[in-house]
PDB file of C-alpha atoms in Angstrom:
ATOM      1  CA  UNK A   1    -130.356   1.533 -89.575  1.00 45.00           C
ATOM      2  CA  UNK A   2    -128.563  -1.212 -92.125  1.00 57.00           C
ATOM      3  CA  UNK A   3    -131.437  -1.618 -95.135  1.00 57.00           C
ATOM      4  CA  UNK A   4    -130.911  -4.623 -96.971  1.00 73.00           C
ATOM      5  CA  UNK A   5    -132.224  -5.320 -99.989  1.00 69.00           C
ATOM      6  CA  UNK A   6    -133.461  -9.349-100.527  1.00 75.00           C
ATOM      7  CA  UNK A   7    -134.608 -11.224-104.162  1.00 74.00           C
ATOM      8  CA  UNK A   8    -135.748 -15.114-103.994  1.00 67.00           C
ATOM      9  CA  UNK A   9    -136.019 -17.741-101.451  1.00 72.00           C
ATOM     10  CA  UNK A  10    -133.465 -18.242 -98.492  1.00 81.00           C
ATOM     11  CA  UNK A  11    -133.861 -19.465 -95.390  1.00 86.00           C
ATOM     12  CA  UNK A  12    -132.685 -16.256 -93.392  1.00 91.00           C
ATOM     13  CA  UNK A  13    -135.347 -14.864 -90.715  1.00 95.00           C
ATOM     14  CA  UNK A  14    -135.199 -13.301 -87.043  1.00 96.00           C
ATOM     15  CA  UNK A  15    -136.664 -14.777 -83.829  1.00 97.00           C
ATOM     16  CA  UNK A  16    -138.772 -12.229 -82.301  1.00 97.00           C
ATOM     17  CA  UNK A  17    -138.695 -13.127 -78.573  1.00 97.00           C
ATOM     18  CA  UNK A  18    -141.423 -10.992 -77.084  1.00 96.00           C
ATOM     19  CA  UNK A  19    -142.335 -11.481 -72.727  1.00 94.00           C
ATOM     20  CA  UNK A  20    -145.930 -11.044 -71.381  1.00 90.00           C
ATOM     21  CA  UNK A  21    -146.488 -10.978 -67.899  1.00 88.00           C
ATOM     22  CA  UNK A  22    -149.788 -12.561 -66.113  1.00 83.00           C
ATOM     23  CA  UNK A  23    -151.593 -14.419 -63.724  1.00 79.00           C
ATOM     24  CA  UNK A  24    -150.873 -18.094 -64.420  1.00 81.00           C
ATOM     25  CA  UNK A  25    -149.730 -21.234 -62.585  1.00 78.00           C
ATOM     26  CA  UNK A  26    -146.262 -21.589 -64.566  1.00 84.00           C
ATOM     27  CA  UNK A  27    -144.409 -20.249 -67.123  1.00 89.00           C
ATOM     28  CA  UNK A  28    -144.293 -21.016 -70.672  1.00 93.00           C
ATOM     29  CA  UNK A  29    -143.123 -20.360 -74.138  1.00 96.00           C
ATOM     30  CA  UNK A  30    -145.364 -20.385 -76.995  1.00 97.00           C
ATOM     31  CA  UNK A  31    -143.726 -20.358 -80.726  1.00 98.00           C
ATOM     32  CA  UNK A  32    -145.519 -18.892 -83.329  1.00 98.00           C
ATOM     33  CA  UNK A  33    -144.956 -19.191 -87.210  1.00 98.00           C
ATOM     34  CA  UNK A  34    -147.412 -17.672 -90.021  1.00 98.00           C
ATOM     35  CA  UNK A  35    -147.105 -17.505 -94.166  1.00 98.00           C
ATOM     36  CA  UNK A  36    -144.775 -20.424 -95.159  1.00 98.00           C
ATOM     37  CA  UNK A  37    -145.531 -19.920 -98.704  1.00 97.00           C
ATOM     38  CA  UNK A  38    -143.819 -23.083 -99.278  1.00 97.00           C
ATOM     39  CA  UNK A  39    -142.291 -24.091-102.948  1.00 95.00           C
ATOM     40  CA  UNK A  40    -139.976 -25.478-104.770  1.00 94.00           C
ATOM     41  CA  UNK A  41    -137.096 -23.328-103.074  1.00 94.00           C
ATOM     42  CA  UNK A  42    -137.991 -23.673 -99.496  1.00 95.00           C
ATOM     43  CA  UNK A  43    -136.260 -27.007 -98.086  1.00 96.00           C
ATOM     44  CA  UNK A  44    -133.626 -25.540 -96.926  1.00 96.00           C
ATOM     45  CA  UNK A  45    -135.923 -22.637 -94.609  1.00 96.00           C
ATOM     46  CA  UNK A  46    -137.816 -25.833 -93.649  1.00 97.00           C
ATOM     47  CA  UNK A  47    -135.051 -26.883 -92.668  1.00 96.00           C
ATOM     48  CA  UNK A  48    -133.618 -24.157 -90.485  1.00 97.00           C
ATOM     49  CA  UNK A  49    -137.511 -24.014 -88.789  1.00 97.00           C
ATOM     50  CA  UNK A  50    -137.012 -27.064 -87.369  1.00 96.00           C
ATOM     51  CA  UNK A  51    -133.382 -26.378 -86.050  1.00 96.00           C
ATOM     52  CA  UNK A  52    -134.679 -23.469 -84.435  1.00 96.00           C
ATOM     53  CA  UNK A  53    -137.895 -24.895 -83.285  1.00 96.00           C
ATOM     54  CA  UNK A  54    -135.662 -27.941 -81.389  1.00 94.00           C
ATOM     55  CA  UNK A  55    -133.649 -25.208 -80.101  1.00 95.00           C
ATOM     56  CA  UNK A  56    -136.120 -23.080 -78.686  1.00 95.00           C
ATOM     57  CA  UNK A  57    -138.023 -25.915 -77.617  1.00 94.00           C
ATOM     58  CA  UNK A  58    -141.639 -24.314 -76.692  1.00 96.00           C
ATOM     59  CA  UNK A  59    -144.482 -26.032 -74.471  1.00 95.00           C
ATOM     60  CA  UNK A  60    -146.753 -24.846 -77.833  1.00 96.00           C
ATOM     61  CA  UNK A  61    -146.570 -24.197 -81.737  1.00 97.00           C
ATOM     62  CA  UNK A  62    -148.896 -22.309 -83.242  1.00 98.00           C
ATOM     63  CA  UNK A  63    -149.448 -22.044 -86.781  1.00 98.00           C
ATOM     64  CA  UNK A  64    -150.818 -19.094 -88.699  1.00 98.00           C
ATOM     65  CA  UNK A  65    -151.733 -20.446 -92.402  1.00 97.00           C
ATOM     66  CA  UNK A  66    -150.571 -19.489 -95.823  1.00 98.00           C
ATOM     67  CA  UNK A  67    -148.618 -22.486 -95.815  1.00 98.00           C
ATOM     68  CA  UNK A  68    -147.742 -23.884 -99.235  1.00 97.00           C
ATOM     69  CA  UNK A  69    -148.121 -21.938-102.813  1.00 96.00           C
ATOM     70  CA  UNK A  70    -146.980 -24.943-105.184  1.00 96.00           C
ATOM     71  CA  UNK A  71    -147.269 -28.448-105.294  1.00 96.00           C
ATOM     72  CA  UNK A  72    -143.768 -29.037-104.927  1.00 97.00           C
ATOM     73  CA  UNK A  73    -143.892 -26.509-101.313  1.00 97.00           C
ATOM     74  CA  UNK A  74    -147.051 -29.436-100.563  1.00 97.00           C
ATOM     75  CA  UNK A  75    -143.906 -31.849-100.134  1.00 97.00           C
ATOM     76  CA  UNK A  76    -142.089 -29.612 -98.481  1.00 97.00           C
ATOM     77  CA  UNK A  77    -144.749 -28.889 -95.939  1.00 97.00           C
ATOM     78  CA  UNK A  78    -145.071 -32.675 -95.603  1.00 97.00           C
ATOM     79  CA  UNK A  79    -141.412 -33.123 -94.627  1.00 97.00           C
ATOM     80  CA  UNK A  80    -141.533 -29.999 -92.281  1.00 97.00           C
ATOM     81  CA  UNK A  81    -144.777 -31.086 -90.538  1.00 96.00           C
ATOM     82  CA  UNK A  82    -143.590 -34.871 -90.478  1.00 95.00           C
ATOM     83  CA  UNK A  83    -139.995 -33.796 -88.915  1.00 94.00           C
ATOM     84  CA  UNK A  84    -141.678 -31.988 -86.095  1.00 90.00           C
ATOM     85  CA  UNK A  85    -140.642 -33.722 -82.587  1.00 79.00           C
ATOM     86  CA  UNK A  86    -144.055 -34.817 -81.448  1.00 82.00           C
ATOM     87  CA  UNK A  87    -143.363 -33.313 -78.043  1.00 82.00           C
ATOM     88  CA  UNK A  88    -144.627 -29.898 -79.179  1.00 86.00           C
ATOM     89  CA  UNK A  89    -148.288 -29.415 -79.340  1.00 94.00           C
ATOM     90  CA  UNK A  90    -149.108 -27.661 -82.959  1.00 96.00           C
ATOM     91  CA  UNK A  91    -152.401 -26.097 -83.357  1.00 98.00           C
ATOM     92  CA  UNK A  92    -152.568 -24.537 -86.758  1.00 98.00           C
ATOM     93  CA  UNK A  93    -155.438 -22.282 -89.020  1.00 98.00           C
ATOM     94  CA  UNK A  94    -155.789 -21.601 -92.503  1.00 98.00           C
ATOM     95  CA  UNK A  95    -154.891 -18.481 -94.933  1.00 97.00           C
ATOM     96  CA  UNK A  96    -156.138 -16.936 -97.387  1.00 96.00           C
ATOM     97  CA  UNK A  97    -153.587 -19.302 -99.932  1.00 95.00           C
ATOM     98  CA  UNK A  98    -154.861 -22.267 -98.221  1.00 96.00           C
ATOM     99  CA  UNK A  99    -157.830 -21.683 -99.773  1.00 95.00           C
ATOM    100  CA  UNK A 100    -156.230 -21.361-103.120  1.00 93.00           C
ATOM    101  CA  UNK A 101    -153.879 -23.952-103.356  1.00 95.00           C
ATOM    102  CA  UNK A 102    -156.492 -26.718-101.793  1.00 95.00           C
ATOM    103  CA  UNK A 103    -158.007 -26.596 -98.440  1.00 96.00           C
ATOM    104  CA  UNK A 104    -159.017 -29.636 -97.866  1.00 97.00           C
ATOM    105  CA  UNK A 105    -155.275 -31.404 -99.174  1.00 96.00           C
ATOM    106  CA  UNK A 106    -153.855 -28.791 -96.102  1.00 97.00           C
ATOM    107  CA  UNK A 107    -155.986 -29.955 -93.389  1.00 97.00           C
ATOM    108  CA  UNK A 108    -155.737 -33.394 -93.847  1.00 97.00           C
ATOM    109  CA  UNK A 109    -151.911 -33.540 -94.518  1.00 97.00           C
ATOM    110  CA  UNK A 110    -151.558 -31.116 -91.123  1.00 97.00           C
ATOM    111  CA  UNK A 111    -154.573 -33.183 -89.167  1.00 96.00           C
ATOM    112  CA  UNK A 112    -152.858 -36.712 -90.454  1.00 95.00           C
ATOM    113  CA  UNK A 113    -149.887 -35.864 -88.619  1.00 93.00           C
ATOM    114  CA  UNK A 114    -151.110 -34.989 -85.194  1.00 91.00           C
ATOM    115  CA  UNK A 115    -151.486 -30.890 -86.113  1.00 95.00           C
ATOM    116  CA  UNK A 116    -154.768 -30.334 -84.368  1.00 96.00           C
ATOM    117  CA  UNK A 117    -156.888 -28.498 -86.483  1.00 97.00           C
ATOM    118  CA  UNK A 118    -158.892 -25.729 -85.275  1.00 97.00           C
ATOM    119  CA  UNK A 119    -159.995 -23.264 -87.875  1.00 96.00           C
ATOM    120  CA  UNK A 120    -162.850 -21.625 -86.730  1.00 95.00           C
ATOM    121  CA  UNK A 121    -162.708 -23.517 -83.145  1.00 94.00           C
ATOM    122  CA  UNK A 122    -162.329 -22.419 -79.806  1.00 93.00           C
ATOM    123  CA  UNK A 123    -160.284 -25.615 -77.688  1.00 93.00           C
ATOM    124  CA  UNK A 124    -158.544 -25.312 -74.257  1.00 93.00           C
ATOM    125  CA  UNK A 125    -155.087 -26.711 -73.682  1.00 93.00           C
ATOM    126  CA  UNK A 126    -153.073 -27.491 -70.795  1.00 91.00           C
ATOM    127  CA  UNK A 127    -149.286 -26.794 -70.534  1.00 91.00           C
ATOM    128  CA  UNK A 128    -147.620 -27.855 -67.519  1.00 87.00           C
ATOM    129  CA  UNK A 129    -150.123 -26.286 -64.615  1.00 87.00           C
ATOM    130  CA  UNK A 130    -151.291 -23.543 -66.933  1.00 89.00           C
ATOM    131  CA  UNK A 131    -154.969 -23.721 -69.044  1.00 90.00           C
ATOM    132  CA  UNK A 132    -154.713 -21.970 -72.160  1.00 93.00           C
ATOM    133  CA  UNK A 133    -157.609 -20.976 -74.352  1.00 94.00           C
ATOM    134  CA  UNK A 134    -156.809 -20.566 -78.079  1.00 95.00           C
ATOM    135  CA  UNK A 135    -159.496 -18.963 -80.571  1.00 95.00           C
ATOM    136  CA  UNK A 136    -158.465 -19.875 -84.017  1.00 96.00           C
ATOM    137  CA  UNK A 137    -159.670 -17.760 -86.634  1.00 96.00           C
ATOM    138  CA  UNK A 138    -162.858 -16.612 -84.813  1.00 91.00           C
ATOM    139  CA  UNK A 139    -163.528 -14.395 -81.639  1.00 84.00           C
ATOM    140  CA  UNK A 140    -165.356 -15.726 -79.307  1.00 75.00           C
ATOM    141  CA  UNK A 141    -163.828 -15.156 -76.069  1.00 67.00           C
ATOM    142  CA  UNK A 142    -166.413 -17.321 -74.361  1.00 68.00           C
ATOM    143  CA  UNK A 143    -163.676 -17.589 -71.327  1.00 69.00           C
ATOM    144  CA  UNK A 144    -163.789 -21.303 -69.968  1.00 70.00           C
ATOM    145  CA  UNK A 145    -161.902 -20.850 -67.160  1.00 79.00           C
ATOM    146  CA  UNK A 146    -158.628 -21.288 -68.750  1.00 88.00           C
ATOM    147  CA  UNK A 147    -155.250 -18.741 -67.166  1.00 89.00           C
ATOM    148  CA  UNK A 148    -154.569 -16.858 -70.699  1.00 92.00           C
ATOM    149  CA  UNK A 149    -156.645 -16.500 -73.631  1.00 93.00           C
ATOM    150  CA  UNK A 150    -155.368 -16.163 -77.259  1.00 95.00           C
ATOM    151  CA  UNK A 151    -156.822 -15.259 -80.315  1.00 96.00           C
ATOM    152  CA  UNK A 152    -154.754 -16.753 -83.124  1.00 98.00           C
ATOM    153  CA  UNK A 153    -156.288 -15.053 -86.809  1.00 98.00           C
ATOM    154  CA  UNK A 154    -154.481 -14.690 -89.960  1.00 98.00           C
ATOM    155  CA  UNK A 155    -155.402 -11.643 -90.824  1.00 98.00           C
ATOM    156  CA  UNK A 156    -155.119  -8.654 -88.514  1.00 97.00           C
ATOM    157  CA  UNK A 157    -157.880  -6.734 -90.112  1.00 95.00           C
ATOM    158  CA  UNK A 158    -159.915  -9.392 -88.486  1.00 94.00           C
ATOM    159  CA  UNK A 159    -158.980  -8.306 -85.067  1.00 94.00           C
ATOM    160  CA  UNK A 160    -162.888  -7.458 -83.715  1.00 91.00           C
ATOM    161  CA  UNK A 161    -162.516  -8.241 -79.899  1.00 89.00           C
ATOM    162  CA  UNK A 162    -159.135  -6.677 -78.081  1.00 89.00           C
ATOM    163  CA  UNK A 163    -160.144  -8.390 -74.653  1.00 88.00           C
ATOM    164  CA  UNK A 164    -157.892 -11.496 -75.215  1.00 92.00           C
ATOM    165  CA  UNK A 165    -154.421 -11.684 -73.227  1.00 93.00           C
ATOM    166  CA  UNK A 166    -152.535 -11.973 -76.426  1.00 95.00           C
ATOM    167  CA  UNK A 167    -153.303 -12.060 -80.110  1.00 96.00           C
ATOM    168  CA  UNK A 168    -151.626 -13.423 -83.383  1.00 98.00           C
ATOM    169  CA  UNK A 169    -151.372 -12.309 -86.439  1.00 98.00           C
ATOM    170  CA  UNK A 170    -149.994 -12.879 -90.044  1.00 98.00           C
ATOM    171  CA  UNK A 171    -150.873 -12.206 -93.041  1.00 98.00           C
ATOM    172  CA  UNK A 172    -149.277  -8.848 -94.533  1.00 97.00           C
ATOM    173  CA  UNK A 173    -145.355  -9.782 -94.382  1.00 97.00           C
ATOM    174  CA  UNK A 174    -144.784  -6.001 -93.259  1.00 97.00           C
ATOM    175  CA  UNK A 175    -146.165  -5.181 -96.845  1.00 97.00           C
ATOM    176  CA  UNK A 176    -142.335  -6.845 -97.444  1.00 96.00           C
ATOM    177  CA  UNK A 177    -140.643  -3.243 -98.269  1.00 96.00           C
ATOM    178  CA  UNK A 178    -140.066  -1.135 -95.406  1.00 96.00           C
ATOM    179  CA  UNK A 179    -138.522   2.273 -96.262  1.00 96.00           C
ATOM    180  CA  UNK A 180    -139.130   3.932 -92.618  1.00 96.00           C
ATOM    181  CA  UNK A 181    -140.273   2.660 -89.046  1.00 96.00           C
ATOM    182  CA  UNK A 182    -142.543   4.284 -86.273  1.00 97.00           C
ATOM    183  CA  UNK A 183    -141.782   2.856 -83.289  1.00 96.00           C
ATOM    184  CA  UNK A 184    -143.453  -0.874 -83.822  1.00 97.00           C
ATOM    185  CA  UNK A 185    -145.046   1.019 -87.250  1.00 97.00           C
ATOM    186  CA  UNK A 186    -143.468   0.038 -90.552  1.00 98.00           C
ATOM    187  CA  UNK A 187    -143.796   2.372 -93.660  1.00 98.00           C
ATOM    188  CA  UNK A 188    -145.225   2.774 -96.502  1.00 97.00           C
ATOM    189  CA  UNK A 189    -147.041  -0.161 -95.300  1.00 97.00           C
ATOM    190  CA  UNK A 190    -148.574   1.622 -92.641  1.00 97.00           C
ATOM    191  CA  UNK A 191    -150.576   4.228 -94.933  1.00 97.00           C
ATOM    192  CA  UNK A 192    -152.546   1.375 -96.743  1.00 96.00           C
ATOM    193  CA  UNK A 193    -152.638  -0.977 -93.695  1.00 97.00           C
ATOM    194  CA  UNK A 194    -153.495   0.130 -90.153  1.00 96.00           C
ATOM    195  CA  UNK A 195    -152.139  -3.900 -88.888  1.00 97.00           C
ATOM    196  CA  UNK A 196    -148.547  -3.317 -90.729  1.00 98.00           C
ATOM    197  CA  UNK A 197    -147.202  -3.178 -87.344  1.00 98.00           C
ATOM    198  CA  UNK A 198    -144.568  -5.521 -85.359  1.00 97.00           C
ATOM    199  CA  UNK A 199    -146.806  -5.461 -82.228  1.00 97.00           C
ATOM    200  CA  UNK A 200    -149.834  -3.386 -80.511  1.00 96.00           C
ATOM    201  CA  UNK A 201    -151.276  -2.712 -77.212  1.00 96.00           C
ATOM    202  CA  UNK A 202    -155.154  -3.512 -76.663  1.00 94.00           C
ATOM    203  CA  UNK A 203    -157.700  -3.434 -74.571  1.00 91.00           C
ATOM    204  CA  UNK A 204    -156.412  -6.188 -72.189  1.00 88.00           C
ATOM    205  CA  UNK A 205    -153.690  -7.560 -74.116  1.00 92.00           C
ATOM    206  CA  UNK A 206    -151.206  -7.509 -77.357  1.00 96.00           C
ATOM    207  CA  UNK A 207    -151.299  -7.757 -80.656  1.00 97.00           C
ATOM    208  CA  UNK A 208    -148.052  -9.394 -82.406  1.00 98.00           C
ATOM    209  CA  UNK A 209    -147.733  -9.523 -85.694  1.00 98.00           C
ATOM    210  CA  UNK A 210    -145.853 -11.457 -87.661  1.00 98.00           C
ATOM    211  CA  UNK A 211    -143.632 -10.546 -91.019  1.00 98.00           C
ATOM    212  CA  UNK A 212    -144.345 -14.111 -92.241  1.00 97.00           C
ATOM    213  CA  UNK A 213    -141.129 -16.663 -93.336  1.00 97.00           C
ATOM    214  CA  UNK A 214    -141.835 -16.644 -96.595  1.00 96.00           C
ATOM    215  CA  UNK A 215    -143.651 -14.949 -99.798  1.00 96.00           C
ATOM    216  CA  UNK A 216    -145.252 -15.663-102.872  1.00 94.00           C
ATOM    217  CA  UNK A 217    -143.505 -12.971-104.660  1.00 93.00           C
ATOM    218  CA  UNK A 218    -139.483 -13.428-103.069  1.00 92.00           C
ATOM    219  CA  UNK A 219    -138.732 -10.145-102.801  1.00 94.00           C
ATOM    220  CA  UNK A 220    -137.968  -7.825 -99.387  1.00 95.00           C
ATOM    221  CA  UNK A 221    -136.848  -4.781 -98.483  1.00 95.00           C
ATOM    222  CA  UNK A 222    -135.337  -3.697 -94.869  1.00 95.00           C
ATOM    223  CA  UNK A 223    -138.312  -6.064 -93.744  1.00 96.00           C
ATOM    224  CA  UNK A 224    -136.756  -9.464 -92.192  1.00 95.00           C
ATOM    225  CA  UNK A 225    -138.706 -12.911 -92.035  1.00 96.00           C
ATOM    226  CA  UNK A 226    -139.567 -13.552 -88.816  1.00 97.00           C
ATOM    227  CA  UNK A 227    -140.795 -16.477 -86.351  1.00 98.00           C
ATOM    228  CA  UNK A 228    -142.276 -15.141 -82.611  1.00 98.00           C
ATOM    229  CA  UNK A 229    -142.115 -16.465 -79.807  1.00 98.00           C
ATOM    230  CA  UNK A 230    -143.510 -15.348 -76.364  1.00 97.00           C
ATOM    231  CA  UNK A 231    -141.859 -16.339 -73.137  1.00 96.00           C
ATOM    232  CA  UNK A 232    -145.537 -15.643 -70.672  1.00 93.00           C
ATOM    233  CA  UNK A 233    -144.484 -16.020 -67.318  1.00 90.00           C
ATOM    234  CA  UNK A 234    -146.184 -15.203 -63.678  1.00 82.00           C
ATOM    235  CA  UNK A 235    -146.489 -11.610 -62.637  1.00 70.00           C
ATOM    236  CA  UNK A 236    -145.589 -13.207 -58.894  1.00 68.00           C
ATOM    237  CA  UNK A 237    -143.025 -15.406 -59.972  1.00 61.00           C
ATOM    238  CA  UNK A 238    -140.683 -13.386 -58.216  1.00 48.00           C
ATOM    239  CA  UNK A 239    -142.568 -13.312 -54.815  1.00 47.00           C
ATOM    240  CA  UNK A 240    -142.593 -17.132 -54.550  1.00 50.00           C
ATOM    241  CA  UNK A 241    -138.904 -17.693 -54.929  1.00 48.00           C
TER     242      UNK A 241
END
């Protein structure tokens, strides 16, 4: 295994393409992108987002907080939320740093540029002939007939209920060193954090977890930036060719 070593801001990070196989109508791809940390450094990562975002181009964005650390990474989030193509339906929480830096400046800058908001919320969307139900920050699971059920959280030690299809994490950047991996494990993460993990089976579903695309303190080890995204498709797919 190559370890490389990383110090300050660039706008290098890995695409995690993960599949998940289930009962719904049509297939779709959901993006999902958690702990910006956006500052003065990070245009040119905002940048390369949106290139990749436009390439990928997913029926849903989903966005997992921690997204600015200075006012200077405020105008940089402006400029990456503004740039979005308005074709992609963003649905986006808050971190821990929201909080911090100003939660109420993050909300309405995301909210004032069609981001729907739903931080503590439980909402139902429709993509192509498939309902999905997305949990943000909260576990409710109160099914409403939608075809998949998500729980997007930022922090994986608020996982509670392991009955949703798929759940997102952020939050712990794989603890940003990694010196040895476990299967989906990373270590010495892993002895202080049972969530420093790229991905977990639960009861009925997965956990994914992301490594973040940026950090407050720019420094990595062996542990690449990352942005997931999940191709869910139809278990029968194959039947109805």
């Amino acid at each position: 295994m190559k370890m490389k070593f990383e110090i300050g801001t660039n706008d290098k990070f890995e695409i995690r393409y993960e599949s998940h196989i289930t009962n719904i109508r049509e297939s779709i791809r959901i993006a999902f992108l958690s702990d910006f940390h956006f500052s003065k450094k990070s245009q040119s990562i905002a940048e390369k987002m949106l290139d990749v975002l436009n390439d990928l181009n997913p029926h849903l964005i989903l966005l997992g907080g921690d997204y600015v650390d200075t006012k200077k990474g405020f105008q940089i989030l402006k400029y990456f939320i503004s740039t979005l193509d308005d074709r992609f339906p963003i649905f986006a929480i808050a971190g821990n740093h929201d909080y911090f830096f100003g939660i109420k400046r993050v909300r309405s800058l995301l909210k004032s540029n069609k981001v729907s908001w739903i931080e503590k919320e439980s909402v139902v969307v429709q993509l192509k002939n498939t309902n999905v139900q997305i949990d943000g920050n909260c576990s409710k699971i109160k099914k409403k007939g939608a075809d998949i059920h998500i729980n997007l959280l930022h922090n994986p030690n608020k996982i509670t209920n392991k009955n949703y299809d798929i759940t997102l994490a952020g939050h712990l950047h794989g603890s940003q060193i990694v010196l040895w991996k476990k299967g989906d494990m990373m270590y010495p993460g892993r002895l202080f954090y049972k969530w420093n993990l790229m991905k977990k089976e639960l009861d009925n579903g997965w956990a994914y977890i992301s490594k973040g695309l940026g950090d407050t303190l720019p420094i990595r080890f062996n542990c690449k930036k990352d942005m997931i995204v999940i191709d869910i498709s139809d278990r029968n797919e194959d039947l109805k060719k």
